[in-house]
Amino acid sequence: MFKNFFTVALRSMTRSKVYTAINIFGLSTGMAVALLIGLWVHDELTFNQSFPNYSRIGNVMRDIGINGTRSAYGGAPYEMEAELRTHYGRYFKHIAYATYPDNNVLIVNGKSFRVNGQFMGEEMPQILSLHLLQGSPNGLHDPSSIFLSASTAKALFGSADPLGKTVKLDSGQLVQVTGVYADLPYNSDFKDLAFIAPSDLYYAMHPPSANVGNHWRFYNLFDVYVQLADGVDWKTVDEKIRLLRRDKMDLATFNADRSYQFVYPMSRWHLYDPLQLPGTRNKIQYVWLLGLIGVFVLLLACINFMNLSTARSEKRAKEVGIRKTIGSLRSQIILQFFGESLFAVGCSLVFCILFTQLLLPVFNDLTDKKLSLLWLNAGFWGIMLLFGLLTGIIAGCYPALSPSPKPPVWRNIFKTSARTLKQKISSRMPPSW
């Protein structure tokens, strides 16, 4: 039976090649556009979620009021880490300061490589839950050590074992490779982190100048990352550290800046403004807007597909009549139409995947992403299958479930009236007529 359904469906589609091409190409194109947008939205909503403790990780920031305008800034003096650890350590599981990302030169065997890296505190590998392929998380305890990403280690040493190898950093500082970690995901704020060096090494290479005045006001050159202790919430931490800087400078200086400390959760780094002031536009608004555009495009493609399927079904009334005459059951006809609709949607899904795969490189260049189809994600394929079933069923319900076409009521009335008039005229005519 199913072989017969498939044969009839294929014959019906090949008989009207232009109609079939328009219908399948239109739906697959709309689906491909919606799928690209969906992949982008998924990437944005899952930003930084590759870190197991991302909901407990935060960055210490400042809320500064200047001329009546509040603004949020990152940055802290080197002394911030010790201050938090000494007076507020019970609220944090890990504390580490880090330099801002910067281009550095790594030199191996006379060859130089310019890469992006950071100098970080000893606990940063635990905060980021680095997946170390070689070495120990305690490798940064040595000020002359360095961690390399897997791709950077391969670029520097090829297939050779990088552990224990010496690398010259920037101005000639020699460091030893004590760890190799898996490259961090591209949809994270640490995507370009090619190496991690100890923060003590940076402090030794760039000691703070004594001429900058109060470090707490003028020497905010570092980021401080924290991981909350179990059972501690963000509001409690913000209340505790809010006036941290007040005791580090004279009251007049503090009142001039009104610099209040707070912790900005990693879960909000990418899509939300730190202060959430009235009138603030968050990136999440644009994410949902683009998502709605994708849904609208997909809806238009589905409506177009269903309209064409419905219009096509009206021309097949003769086929339905003949099949009923030779004994086909209504259930068989219903299954036939649903089967043809699902087959067409299945073809559209195949072309959708093909179009998406072909367009992804261009789309990634346009959006600065590294998106890919979620081949191994069962949820992704479940959504695609569910969408195909719903579209196929909705598109095929009208031709499958609608009754056989009947002449309009006005046509029946006209025929009955004409027949009655003819009989009356014939009855009054002389026999010879």
Short mmCIF file of C-alpha atoms in Angstrom, two decimals:
data_model
loop_
_atom_site.label_atom_id
_atom_site.label_comp_id
_atom_site.label_asym_id
_atom_site.label_seq_id
_atom_site.Cartn_x
_atom_site.Cartn_y
_atom_site.Cartn_z
CA MET A 1 0.00 0.00 0.00
CA PHE A 2 2.73 2.45 0.99
CA LYS A 3 4.61 1.67 -2.19
CA ASN A 4 1.48 2.57 -4.15
CA PHE A 5 1.09 5.83 -2.19
CA PHE A 6 4.70 6.73 -2.90
CA THR A 7 4.32 5.92 -6.61
CA VAL A 8 1.18 8.05 -6.95
CA ALA A 9 2.78 10.94 -5.01
CA LEU A 10 5.92 10.85 -7.15
CA ARG A 11 3.86 10.69 -10.34
CA SER A 12 1.71 13.64 -9.21
CA MET A 13 4.81 15.72 -8.40
CA THR A 14 6.63 14.94 -11.65
CA ARG A 15 3.50 15.65 -13.70
CA SER A 16 3.58 19.29 -12.54
CA LYS A 17 7.30 19.98 -12.34
CA VAL A 18 7.05 23.78 -12.21
CA TYR A 19 4.43 23.72 -9.45
CA THR A 20 6.44 21.17 -7.46
CA ALA A 21 9.67 23.14 -7.82
CA ILE A 22 8.02 26.40 -6.72
CA ASN A 23 6.32 24.77 -3.75
CA ILE A 24 9.35 22.86 -2.46
CA PHE A 25 11.88 25.61 -3.21
CA GLY A 26 9.72 28.27 -1.52
CA LEU A 27 9.26 26.25 1.65
CA SER A 28 12.88 25.10 1.84
CA THR A 29 14.18 28.65 1.34
CA GLY A 30 11.96 30.03 4.11
CA MET A 31 12.98 27.16 6.37
CA ALA A 32 16.68 27.76 5.66
CA VAL A 33 16.39 31.47 6.52
CA ALA A 34 14.51 30.64 9.73
CA LEU A 35 17.07 27.96 10.60
CA LEU A 36 20.00 30.34 10.18
CA ILE A 37 18.28 32.90 12.40
CA GLY A 38 17.43 30.17 14.88
CA LEU A 39 21.06 29.04 15.08
CA TRP A 40 22.14 32.65 15.68
CA VAL A 41 19.52 33.16 18.40
CA HIS A 42 20.52 29.88 20.06
CA ASP A 43 24.18 30.94 19.99
CA GLU A 44 23.35 34.29 21.60
CA LEU A 45 21.14 32.79 24.31
CA THR A 46 23.76 30.16 25.22
CA PHE A 47 26.68 32.61 25.29
CA ASN A 48 29.15 31.68 28.06
CA GLN A 49 27.04 28.71 29.11
CA SER A 50 29.87 26.35 28.20
CA PHE A 51 31.40 27.19 31.59
CA PRO A 52 29.88 24.77 34.12
CA ASN A 53 29.63 27.41 36.89
CA TYR A 54 28.63 30.32 34.67
CA SER A 55 25.58 31.11 36.84
CA ARG A 56 27.92 31.63 39.85
CA ILE A 57 30.73 33.54 38.10
CA GLY A 58 30.89 37.33 38.09
CA ASN A 59 33.09 40.33 37.37
CA VAL A 60 33.62 43.04 40.00
CA MET A 61 32.59 46.41 38.54
CA ARG A 62 32.10 50.02 39.61
CA ASP A 63 28.94 52.12 39.52
CA ILE A 64 30.16 55.71 39.14
CA GLY A 65 28.04 58.86 39.19
CA ILE A 66 29.64 61.73 37.28
CA ASN A 67 27.69 64.98 36.77
CA GLY A 68 24.49 63.22 37.68
CA THR A 69 25.00 60.42 35.17
CA ARG A 70 25.56 56.88 36.35
CA SER A 71 27.87 54.58 34.40
CA ALA A 72 29.33 51.14 34.95
CA TYR A 73 33.02 50.40 34.47
CA GLY A 74 35.13 47.32 34.93
CA GLY A 75 38.60 47.49 36.36
CA ALA A 76 40.13 47.38 39.77
CA PRO A 77 43.57 47.93 41.31
CA TYR A 78 45.84 44.97 41.92
CA GLU A 79 45.05 45.24 45.64
CA MET A 80 41.36 44.39 45.07
CA GLU A 81 41.98 40.63 45.06
CA ALA A 82 43.66 40.67 48.48
CA GLU A 83 40.99 42.99 49.87
CA LEU A 84 38.16 40.69 48.81
CA ARG A 85 39.98 37.60 50.03
CA THR A 86 40.80 39.11 53.44
CA HIS A 87 37.54 40.85 54.38
CA TYR A 88 34.90 39.17 52.20
CA GLY A 89 36.40 35.74 51.54
CA ARG A 90 33.45 33.84 53.04
CA TYR A 91 31.20 35.05 50.21
CA PHE A 92 33.42 33.70 47.45
CA LYS A 93 34.61 30.26 46.47
CA HIS A 94 37.31 31.56 44.13
CA ILE A 95 38.82 35.01 43.48
CA ALA A 96 41.29 35.88 40.73
CA TYR A 97 42.35 39.04 38.99
CA ALA A 98 43.27 39.20 35.32
CA THR A 99 44.71 41.68 32.89
CA TYR A 100 42.64 42.85 29.96
CA PRO A 101 42.99 40.71 26.79
CA ASP A 102 45.93 41.92 24.73
CA ASN A 103 48.13 40.87 21.83
CA ASN A 104 51.40 39.37 22.93
CA VAL A 105 54.34 37.85 21.11
CA LEU A 106 55.43 34.28 21.82
CA ILE A 107 58.87 33.31 20.48
CA VAL A 108 59.95 29.70 19.99
CA ASN A 109 63.13 28.68 18.14
CA GLY A 110 63.48 32.14 16.66
CA LYS A 111 59.92 32.16 15.28
CA SER A 112 57.50 34.73 16.67
CA PHE A 113 53.74 34.31 16.94
CA ARG A 114 51.38 37.19 17.83
CA VAL A 115 48.46 35.83 19.84
CA ASN A 116 45.82 37.03 22.27
CA GLY A 117 46.39 36.18 25.92
CA GLN A 118 45.87 37.23 29.52
CA PHE A 119 47.75 37.20 32.79
CA MET A 120 45.49 35.63 35.42
CA GLY A 121 45.44 34.67 39.08
CA GLU A 122 46.07 31.14 40.25
CA GLU A 123 42.38 30.34 40.77
CA MET A 124 41.25 31.39 37.29
CA PRO A 125 41.50 27.84 35.86
CA GLN A 126 39.09 26.69 38.58
CA ILE A 127 36.70 29.59 37.89
CA LEU A 128 36.61 28.82 34.17
CA SER A 129 36.72 25.05 34.74
CA LEU A 130 39.49 24.78 32.15
CA HIS A 131 39.63 21.42 30.42
CA LEU A 132 43.33 20.68 30.78
CA LEU A 133 44.60 18.23 28.19
CA GLN A 134 48.04 18.20 29.80
CA GLY A 135 49.41 19.51 33.06
CA SER A 136 47.84 20.41 36.40
CA PRO A 137 45.52 23.29 37.41
CA ASN A 138 48.20 24.28 39.94
CA GLY A 139 50.66 24.97 37.15
CA LEU A 140 50.16 28.74 37.41
CA HIS A 141 51.56 28.80 40.95
CA ASP A 142 55.00 29.21 39.41
CA PRO A 143 55.46 32.84 38.22
CA SER A 144 57.59 31.64 35.31
CA SER A 145 54.95 29.23 33.92
CA ILE A 146 52.40 29.50 31.11
CA PHE A 147 49.31 27.62 29.92
CA LEU A 148 48.75 27.30 26.16
CA SER A 149 45.56 26.53 24.28
CA ALA A 150 45.65 23.33 22.22
CA SER A 151 45.71 25.23 18.91
CA THR A 152 48.48 27.54 20.12
CA ALA A 153 50.59 24.62 21.39
CA LYS A 154 50.23 22.91 18.01
CA ALA A 155 51.20 26.09 16.16
CA LEU A 156 54.30 26.54 18.36
CA PHE A 157 55.54 22.96 18.71
CA GLY A 158 53.70 20.93 16.08
CA SER A 159 53.26 17.30 17.15
CA ALA A 160 55.97 17.50 19.84
CA ASP A 161 55.05 17.36 23.53
CA PRO A 162 54.86 21.02 24.68
CA LEU A 163 55.10 20.34 28.44
CA GLY A 164 58.35 21.60 29.88
CA LYS A 165 59.25 23.54 26.73
CA THR A 166 60.53 27.11 27.08
CA VAL A 167 58.80 30.05 25.44
CA LYS A 168 60.06 33.63 25.25
CA LEU A 169 57.32 36.11 26.07
CA ASP A 170 57.26 39.64 24.64
CA SER A 171 60.37 41.50 25.80
CA GLY A 172 62.38 38.38 26.55
CA GLN A 173 60.83 36.90 29.67
CA LEU A 174 61.37 33.12 29.58
CA VAL A 175 58.44 30.98 30.70
CA GLN A 176 57.91 27.23 30.84
CA VAL A 177 54.82 25.45 29.49
CA THR A 178 53.11 23.75 32.43
CA GLY A 179 49.69 23.09 30.94
CA VAL A 180 47.71 22.75 27.70
CA TYR A 181 43.95 23.39 27.74
CA ALA A 182 41.24 22.73 25.18
CA ASP A 183 40.36 25.77 23.07
CA LEU A 184 37.54 27.72 24.69
CA PRO A 185 34.23 27.94 22.79
CA TYR A 186 33.81 30.73 20.30
CA ASN A 187 30.52 31.85 21.86
CA SER A 188 32.19 33.02 25.05
CA ASP A 189 34.00 36.12 26.25
CA PHE A 190 37.25 34.13 26.36
CA LYS A 191 37.08 32.79 22.80
CA ASP A 192 40.46 34.16 21.71
CA LEU A 193 42.40 33.16 24.81
CA ALA A 194 45.55 31.63 23.31
CA PHE A 195 47.54 31.54 26.55
CA ILE A 196 47.24 32.17 30.27
CA ALA A 197 50.23 33.40 32.23
CA PRO A 198 50.43 33.99 36.01
CA SER A 199 49.30 37.40 37.26
CA ASP A 200 52.41 37.59 39.47
CA LEU A 201 54.54 37.52 36.33
CA TYR A 202 52.71 40.56 34.93
CA TYR A 203 53.03 42.37 38.25
CA ALA A 204 56.78 41.68 38.22
CA MET A 205 57.12 42.87 34.61
CA HIS A 206 54.91 45.97 35.11
CA PRO A 207 55.12 47.16 38.74
CA PRO A 208 52.63 49.96 39.52
CA SER A 209 54.05 53.45 39.44
CA ALA A 210 54.21 55.36 42.70
CA ASN A 211 53.33 58.57 40.86
CA VAL A 212 49.76 57.67 39.96
CA GLY A 213 48.35 58.69 43.34
CA ASN A 214 45.76 56.58 45.11
CA HIS A 215 45.64 53.22 43.34
CA TRP A 216 41.97 52.75 44.24
CA ARG A 217 41.09 55.82 42.20
CA PHE A 218 43.62 55.92 39.37
CA TYR A 219 45.09 52.43 38.91
CA ASN A 220 42.06 50.37 37.86
CA LEU A 221 43.90 48.32 35.26
CA PHE A 222 42.68 44.81 36.02
CA ASP A 223 39.53 42.71 35.98
CA VAL A 224 38.61 40.81 39.12
CA TYR A 225 36.63 37.59 38.60
CA VAL A 226 34.86 35.76 41.39
CA GLN A 227 32.85 32.60 41.89
CA LEU A 228 30.22 32.84 44.61
CA ALA A 229 30.33 30.47 47.53
CA ASP A 230 27.52 27.94 47.85
CA GLY A 231 24.37 29.45 49.33
CA VAL A 232 25.39 33.06 48.59
CA ASP A 233 23.31 35.21 46.22
CA TRP A 234 24.27 38.22 44.13
CA LYS A 235 22.21 40.71 46.14
CA THR A 236 23.96 39.79 49.38
CA VAL A 237 27.42 40.21 47.83
CA ASP A 238 26.51 43.57 46.25
CA GLU A 239 25.30 44.89 49.60
CA LYS A 240 28.47 43.76 51.36
CA ILE A 241 31.02 45.20 48.93
CA ARG A 242 29.07 48.29 47.85
CA LEU A 243 31.14 50.74 49.95
CA LEU A 244 34.43 48.87 49.67
CA ARG A 245 36.29 51.85 48.18
CA ARG A 246 35.07 54.37 50.72
CA ASP A 247 37.66 53.31 53.29
CA LYS A 248 40.46 53.35 50.69
CA MET A 249 40.39 57.10 49.99
CA ASP A 250 39.48 60.30 51.76
CA LEU A 251 35.79 61.11 52.03
CA ALA A 252 35.98 64.15 49.71
CA THR A 253 37.57 62.07 46.95
CA PHE A 254 35.01 59.30 47.41
CA ASN A 255 32.11 61.78 47.29
CA ALA A 256 33.48 63.23 44.06
CA ASP A 257 33.35 59.88 42.29
CA ARG A 258 30.67 58.01 44.25
CA SER A 259 32.29 54.78 43.12
CA TYR A 260 30.17 51.86 44.34
CA GLN A 261 31.24 48.24 43.85
CA PHE A 262 28.99 45.46 42.59
CA VAL A 263 29.38 42.07 40.93
CA TYR A 264 28.15 41.66 37.36
CA PRO A 265 27.03 38.02 36.79
CA MET A 266 28.47 36.19 33.79
CA SER A 267 24.96 35.09 32.80
CA ARG A 268 24.19 38.75 31.99
CA TRP A 269 27.50 39.89 30.49
CA HIS A 270 26.56 39.40 26.88
CA LEU A 271 22.91 40.41 26.63
CA TYR A 272 22.15 42.85 29.46
CA ASP A 273 23.42 46.26 30.52
CA PRO A 274 25.08 46.16 33.96
CA LEU A 275 23.01 48.95 35.56
CA GLN A 276 19.64 48.50 33.84
CA LEU A 277 18.90 52.23 33.94
CA PRO A 278 15.54 53.52 32.61
CA GLY A 279 15.56 53.65 28.83
CA THR A 280 18.41 51.14 28.55
CA ARG A 281 18.31 48.98 25.43
CA ASN A 282 19.57 45.48 26.10
CA LYS A 283 20.94 43.25 23.39
CA ILE A 284 18.37 40.61 24.36
CA GLN A 285 15.69 42.83 22.77
CA TYR A 286 17.38 42.61 19.39
CA VAL A 287 17.83 38.87 19.80
CA TRP A 288 14.09 38.37 20.34
CA LEU A 289 13.27 40.79 17.51
CA LEU A 290 15.39 38.83 15.05
CA GLY A 291 13.86 35.63 16.38
CA LEU A 292 10.37 36.97 15.64
CA ILE A 293 11.49 37.88 12.12
CA GLY A 294 12.63 34.27 11.65
CA VAL A 295 9.26 32.97 12.85
CA PHE A 296 7.46 35.39 10.51
CA VAL A 297 9.54 34.27 7.51
CA LEU A 298 8.85 30.63 8.36
CA LEU A 299 5.13 31.33 8.77
CA LEU A 300 4.96 33.02 5.36
CA ALA A 301 6.73 30.06 3.74
CA CYS A 302 4.29 27.63 5.38
CA ILE A 303 1.24 29.67 4.34
CA ASN A 304 2.52 29.85 0.77
CA PHE A 305 3.10 26.08 0.77
CA MET A 306 -0.37 25.36 2.14
CA ASN A 307 -2.06 27.74 -0.32
CA LEU A 308 -0.35 26.12 -3.28
CA SER A 309 -1.22 22.65 -1.97
CA THR A 310 -4.86 23.65 -1.53
CA ALA A 311 -5.06 25.22 -5.00
CA ARG A 312 -3.52 22.12 -6.51
CA SER A 313 -6.03 19.85 -4.77
CA GLU A 314 -8.98 21.54 -6.53
CA LYS A 315 -7.63 20.33 -9.86
CA ARG A 316 -7.56 16.74 -8.70
CA ALA A 317 -11.30 16.36 -8.18
CA LYS A 318 -11.54 14.16 -11.27
CA GLU A 319 -8.84 11.85 -9.93
CA VAL A 320 -10.70 11.56 -6.60
CA GLY A 321 -13.94 10.78 -8.40
CA ILE A 322 -12.37 8.03 -10.50
CA ARG A 323 -10.69 6.49 -7.46
CA LYS A 324 -14.01 6.42 -5.61
CA THR A 325 -15.70 4.87 -8.64
CA ILE A 326 -13.25 1.99 -8.78
CA GLY A 327 -13.71 1.31 -5.07
CA SER A 328 -11.14 3.35 -3.15
CA LEU A 329 -12.08 4.01 0.44
CA ARG A 330 -12.21 7.53 1.86
CA SER A 331 -9.52 6.60 4.37
CA GLN A 332 -7.20 5.58 1.53
CA ILE A 333 -7.73 8.90 -0.25
CA ILE A 334 -7.07 10.79 3.00
CA LEU A 335 -3.84 8.88 3.58
CA GLN A 336 -2.81 9.52 -0.02
CA PHE A 337 -3.13 13.31 0.30
CA PHE A 338 -1.44 13.39 3.70
CA GLY A 339 1.34 11.20 2.37
CA GLU A 340 1.94 13.46 -0.63
CA SER A 341 2.02 16.54 1.60
CA LEU A 342 4.48 14.93 4.05
CA PHE A 343 6.65 13.72 1.18
CA ALA A 344 6.86 17.26 -0.23
CA VAL A 345 7.71 18.67 3.21
CA GLY A 346 10.35 15.98 3.64
CA CYS A 347 11.96 17.03 0.36
CA SER A 348 11.85 20.65 1.55
CA LEU A 349 13.60 19.69 4.79
CA VAL A 350 16.39 18.00 2.85
CA PHE A 351 16.90 21.08 0.66
CA CYS A 352 16.66 23.29 3.77
CA ILE A 353 19.57 21.45 5.40
CA LEU A 354 21.54 21.66 2.15
CA PHE A 355 20.90 25.40 1.70
CA THR A 356 21.77 26.09 5.34
CA GLN A 357 25.04 24.19 5.12
CA LEU A 358 26.00 26.09 1.97
CA LEU A 359 25.09 29.50 3.44
CA LEU A 360 26.69 29.02 6.87
CA PRO A 361 30.22 30.17 5.87
CA VAL A 362 28.86 33.44 4.46
CA PHE A 363 26.51 33.90 7.42
CA ASN A 364 29.36 33.28 9.89
CA ASP A 365 31.53 35.90 8.18
CA LEU A 366 28.64 38.37 8.31
CA THR A 367 27.84 37.81 11.99
CA ASP A 368 31.34 36.98 13.31
CA LYS A 369 30.16 33.58 14.52
CA LYS A 370 31.22 29.98 14.17
CA LEU A 371 27.78 28.45 13.81
CA SER A 372 27.25 24.91 12.61
CA LEU A 373 24.34 22.55 12.29
CA LEU A 374 23.73 20.62 15.48
CA TRP A 375 24.24 17.22 13.86
CA LEU A 376 24.55 15.34 17.15
CA ASN A 377 21.84 17.25 19.02
CA ALA A 378 18.74 15.07 19.43
CA GLY A 379 16.63 18.12 20.36
CA PHE A 380 17.50 19.84 17.08
CA TRP A 381 16.42 16.87 14.98
CA GLY A 382 13.33 16.42 17.12
CA ILE A 383 12.27 20.01 16.41
CA MET A 384 12.94 19.59 12.69
CA LEU A 385 10.92 16.35 12.57
CA LEU A 386 8.04 17.84 14.57
CA PHE A 387 7.97 20.90 12.33
CA GLY A 388 7.90 18.72 9.20
CA LEU A 389 5.03 16.63 10.54
CA LEU A 390 2.95 19.66 11.56
CA THR A 391 3.51 21.46 8.27
CA GLY A 392 2.74 18.35 6.23
CA ILE A 393 -0.43 17.58 8.17
CA ILE A 394 -1.72 21.18 8.06
CA ALA A 395 -0.93 21.53 4.36
CA GLY A 396 -2.63 18.24 3.54
CA CYS A 397 -5.69 18.53 5.77
CA TYR A 398 -7.83 20.55 3.33
CA PRO A 399 -7.41 18.35 0.24
CA ALA A 400 -7.57 15.20 2.37
CA LEU A 401 -10.54 16.00 4.59
CA SER A 402 -12.69 18.27 2.42
CA PRO A 403 -15.69 16.54 0.76
CA SER A 404 -15.74 15.93 -2.96
CA PRO A 405 -16.45 19.14 -4.85
CA LYS A 406 -20.15 19.76 -5.51
CA PRO A 407 -21.76 22.24 -7.87
CA PRO A 408 -22.70 25.49 -6.20
CA VAL A 409 -26.26 25.85 -4.86
CA TRP A 410 -27.11 28.61 -7.31
CA ARG A 411 -26.23 26.28 -10.21
CA ASN A 412 -28.61 23.57 -8.93
CA ILE A 413 -31.39 26.12 -8.51
CA PHE A 414 -30.84 27.40 -12.04
CA LYS A 415 -30.92 23.89 -13.53
CA THR A 416 -34.10 22.95 -11.62
CA SER A 417 -35.88 26.13 -12.68
CA ALA A 418 -34.86 25.69 -16.31
CA ARG A 419 -36.08 22.06 -16.33
CA THR A 420 -39.46 23.01 -14.80
CA LEU A 421 -39.95 25.86 -17.30
CA LYS A 422 -39.15 23.56 -20.21
CA GLN A 423 -41.70 20.98 -19.02
CA LYS A 424 -44.43 23.62 -18.73
CA ILE A 425 -43.77 24.95 -22.21
CA SER A 426 -43.74 21.46 -23.68
CA SER A 427 -47.10 20.58 -22.05
CA ARG A 428 -48.85 23.56 -23.66
CA MET A 429 -47.56 23.00 -27.16
CA PRO A 430 -49.87 21.36 -29.74
CA PRO A 431 -49.02 17.74 -30.44
CA SER A 432 -47.87 18.63 -33.94
CA TRP A 433 -45.19 20.86 -32.48
#
